[in-house]
Amino acid sequence: MESSSLQAQINSLITFLSSHCSSGKGLGTTSSAIYDTAWLSMIQKLPNSGHFLFPQCFTYILRHQLPSGGWTSYATPIDGILNTAAALLALKRHSLHVFPSPQPTTQHEPELKNWPLQHRIEKGSTALQSMLSTWDVSSTDQVGFELLVTRLLSLLEDSGVTGLSSFPGSSTLRALHDAKLAKLPANYVYTARSTLYHSLEALWGYIDFDKVGHLKEENGSMLASPASTAAYLMGLGEKGMWDEQAEEYLKGVVDRERFEGEGDGGQKGDGGVPCAWPTETFEVTWVVTTLVEAGVEFGEREGRAIRGYLEEGWGRQGGLFSFFPGGLVDADDTARAIMALRHLGTKVGVESLIRAFEAKDHFKTYEGERNPSISANCNVLTCLLMMDDPTVYAQQIVKTAKFLCEQVHTDSVREKWHINELYWMMLLSQSFATLFDSMSANPSLEASIFQLAPELQEQIPMTSLHVLTKVLGSQGLDGSWANGIAEVTAYGILTLSWLSHLPWIQQLGRMHGVNFISASIETGKAFLEAHKQDWKKGQYLWIEKVTYASPVLCEAYCLAAAAVPLPDFTGSTVDADGQVVQSTKESLFVSEGLLKGVLKAGQLISLTPLFRTLAPQLLRVAEMQACYALGFLQRKRKELGIFLATGGDEKYMTFIPLTWTASNALRVQATGGHSHSGGLSNYVLQEMMILSMLNYQVDEYMETAVERDFLGFYSGSRGSFEAVREVVGQVFEEFEPSGRRRSIWGDADHTPTNLKEIRATLSRYVRHILLHPAVRGAPASVQARLAKEVQTFLLAHVQHAADNIQFAASNQLNIAPREEETGLPSPISEPFDASSPPPSKRRRLSSSASLKTQEQPKIFSPADSRTFYSWVRTTSADHTSCPFSFTFYTCLLSHSHPYNSNKTDNLFNKDAKTSYVAEAMVRSLASLCRMYNDYGSIARDAGEGNLNSVNFAEFHTASSGGAKRGKEGALEGSDGNGEEEKKVKEELMWIAEYERRGMERAMRELQGLVGTGEMEKVKLFVDVTDLYGQIYVVRDIGVGVKRG
């Protein structure tokens, strides 16, 4: 859009707002609601007279009934339930009287125009029953729904509508209803204004309405709610009483001025009323702050009018604000009003905000709220940072920032004022950007913040990068967000603009040359430019009792997104004229050395089939996330202290974070970033990173301390294996309800010292897993399953060690002089002598025969009856840690689920078929992963004497060609050119892909059992596990190409 045209539209909106601020008339552009309109349609000034006060409201209800019999769900299931229940109640009330006039023409010709009223009622009842049957009560959080729905259903049943009392979520609804009422003292409603006054219709039949009139607003309303005010009048009317001021308020709402773009497309006087009116403070402050923060300047006259309006409100309520003048104050509107005043030149403070709304670990929106609001806390944080010296409020800033990070980290966000997560992400990005801009300009603020909460130096980057992944991953190919909604697209643009202020995100732009954030903003702006006709078409995005639209807010956000300057990542942000807007603080960048190592890992990952489709910008963000996660992981390793650092090569520490962040980005891309389905919370990601790290370390520990040093020292004697197996069993005895330690050393613990050390180490490892809060919160059956699987994993390590030792012995890889084997102590008969040479040294002495003097037959002959199939499905699969890690993962998902209250939604606690299919899937995954690993490790395993899949006899039948062995004990042609090795590897890959097909079939079945959202999280685990196998294959291919 040309700058002159854009400025003209901005000026028009500002003039509109300022004129209303000067006029003294109520302002509200929000859309009409069936729900509130239905309540107005039931008002009779004389009870049972059949003369309704607002017949045009009933006409509106009739005109909007759907062919299904119900009324529309604007954006959420509860919208349809409330609209339909209230409208149905209105039909029942009107059916008691002679219909006053012919029924109006409807919007749904010709289905409805000739429907008799009774037929409308029957169709409406059926539609409501259907809505209730599919309603997920536990995921609903709109204003007062637990009281509203319960009371409406009760009133409908009283009026003769049956079949509404029993539906799947009825018990949950009743529990929420009772809990809400239990918090209210008996006379609470009569003594003080509260948010309850916005929903008095929910108390119909419970309270005396003639005792609440003294608490109505100056404009005659009950907290600016048409429905609540209607219920108040109806309650008075039943007692032969009336309130003329309340009637005048409702007449004003019905006859209010209508605006272009209102969601229902209604006209003045059509009978429709909104769910709240007026809403002028809310709409004015949101528009002012949104435009100013995008760089828009207000003219002196318009700014003076709006400033005067807000200054009057400041004085009226002692520095606190509601969404309309004189209403019940809240933190959200107060913070925005303070910000607007300061933007317009009036330097008010935040002491009133802090006094009224500061809580223990966050800011409450209003007294008595059930769940905190993330958007309100974002606005509070930004407001605090606007003060002349925000260091004074460092405690409150830290408190709010930590709350915001924790909400996102644990996926606990339940935004109560908006249905699209890009809204709160935009506000969160703004508050973080404002924080770092303020710290850049005020070093004392930075020192104060990070002294109080040093963890924020890691948490804020991780949180902001999580948001960046979601925003980039949910943008459509046409540049829009939310499938072409202009208002949400504006949120996306503004979110990216704010994020570009952050140092680590600016570093992303510098490192990679291609400014993908700017490119994303540009495509978003291009979409808005092509859809200017939608800028005033408010969408049903905002939450009240039902969702509503605001054309004024829609236009303001679109204008701000069009006006905001493009970021530049050469070290500063510049506006369209090239003027520097914001400089970057270099000290907040990720170290180049750390980033370089992660980038190399990213290059390898990008070569795998799994990640070839991942958008490059999402991989770049995942790499930056992995840098911060790596620091977290290294710190956690020291804190946990389960395994001692070996000082060896630990490249896996670089790969672990990236495999999880990159796989998360892949899921976000696959789902379009939708909330609670696209990707995981940082909490789950980090806990799985820790487990992955510990699994690498326990692998190393079992291969060194157990297999090499202990079992190797005793040459794999039968007694040594039994001793280690017993130690593993002892580790799990504390988790058995009635376990008694039985030892081959007797009742007194005479366990050799080296075995005690093994037991202590493995106990620390097992306790971390089985005593994890997410596991302790899981059903007992799942805890028992996990304990058994972890034990099976450790025993698989022992069995794998036995197989390796048998394999090596049968191939004469581990032959030492006979005299070195004589006189070795038994681990059972003699305790470990601490004065003896360290086990590792003794092991090297006894295995000093050179590999070059040996020849290695390639076939493994198990001592038992195991075939390759049974081995790869049992010992080999268990040895990968995949099965128990998946069970642990399901505990994390259940534990972190924001709507989970009873902790029974674990995959392994649903039903038999879900548990069976999930286990079948993960077993195939584990076998697949092991075979991919072996495919890429044939040469290495041959050199180290490790058992590999291809060492089983099935790969060396006559039809397989009987591959020859080489002088190093490897398959001939291990450099990638041997035909025999090629054929063996082809067979191994065929079997692996056979397992993949089985796994994919199980995944399809599982999705049908648990749903798409839950399955996306399962797929993420599969992706991570599969990725490791694919990395082995890619590295093997790369080595072959290099040698060729």
PDB file of N, CA and C in Angstrom, residues 333-343 348-349 383:
ATOM      1  N   ASP A 333      -6.723  -4.052  31.106  1.00  0.00           N
ATOM      2  CA  ASP A 333      -7.104  -2.715  30.639  1.00  0.00           C
ATOM      3  C   ASP A 333      -6.291  -1.624  31.339  1.00  0.00           C
ATOM      4  N   THR A 334      -5.959  -1.839  32.615  1.00  0.00           N
ATOM      5  CA  THR A 334      -5.162  -0.849  33.332  1.00  0.00           C
ATOM      6  C   THR A 334      -3.778  -0.707  32.707  1.00  0.00           C
ATOM      7  N   ALA A 335      -3.124  -1.837  32.423  1.00  0.00           N
ATOM      8  CA  ALA A 335      -1.788  -1.792  31.827  1.00  0.00           C
ATOM      9  C   ALA A 335      -1.825  -1.107  30.461  1.00  0.00           C
ATOM     10  N   ARG A 336      -2.805  -1.453  29.639  1.00  0.00           N
ATOM     11  CA  ARG A 336      -2.899  -0.851  28.306  1.00  0.00           C
ATOM     12  C   ARG A 336      -3.202   0.645  28.395  1.00  0.00           C
ATOM     13  N   ALA A 337      -4.042   1.031  29.334  1.00  0.00           N
ATOM     14  CA  ALA A 337      -4.383   2.454  29.476  1.00  0.00           C
ATOM     15  C   ALA A 337      -3.165   3.260  29.925  1.00  0.00           C
ATOM     16  N   ILE A 338      -2.389   2.707  30.853  1.00  0.00           N
ATOM     17  CA  ILE A 338      -1.167   3.389  31.287  1.00  0.00           C
ATOM     18  C   ILE A 338      -0.199   3.544  30.117  1.00  0.00           C
ATOM     19  N   MET A 339      -0.053   2.473  29.338  1.00  0.00           N
ATOM     20  CA  MET A 339       0.830   2.526  28.167  1.00  0.00           C
ATOM     21  C   MET A 339       0.341   3.584  27.183  1.00  0.00           C
ATOM     22  N   ALA A 340      -0.977   3.626  26.924  1.00  0.00           N
ATOM     23  CA  ALA A 340      -1.535   4.595  25.989  1.00  0.00           C
ATOM     24  C   ALA A 340      -1.296   6.021  26.480  1.00  0.00           C
ATOM     25  N   LEU A 341      -1.515   6.258  27.771  1.00  0.00           N
ATOM     26  CA  LEU A 341      -1.284   7.592  28.325  1.00  0.00           C
ATOM     27  C   LEU A 341       0.168   8.024  28.163  1.00  0.00           C
ATOM     28  N   ARG A 342       1.087   7.124  28.441  1.00  0.00           N
ATOM     29  CA  ARG A 342       2.504   7.471  28.315  1.00  0.00           C
ATOM     30  C   ARG A 342       2.890   7.687  26.855  1.00  0.00           C
ATOM     31  N   HIS A 343       2.334   6.891  25.964  1.00  0.00           N
ATOM     32  CA  HIS A 343       2.585   7.104  24.531  1.00  0.00           C
ATOM     33  C   HIS A 343       2.085   8.485  24.083  1.00  0.00           C
ATOM     34  N   VAL A 348       2.135   8.813  33.664  1.00  0.00           N
ATOM     35  CA  VAL A 348       1.543   8.214  34.860  1.00  0.00           C
ATOM     36  C   VAL A 348       2.402   7.030  35.299  1.00  0.00           C
ATOM     37  N   GLY A 349       2.219   6.594  36.534  1.00  0.00           N
ATOM     38  CA  GLY A 349       3.009   5.496  37.087  1.00  0.00           C
ATOM     39  C   GLY A 349       2.245   4.189  37.138  1.00  0.00           C
ATOM     40  N   CYS A 383       4.214  -2.758  30.227  1.00  0.00           N
ATOM     41  CA  CYS A 383       3.873  -1.519  30.937  1.00  0.00           C
ATOM     42  C   CYS A 383       4.943  -1.166  31.971  1.00  0.00           C
TER      43      CYS A 383
END
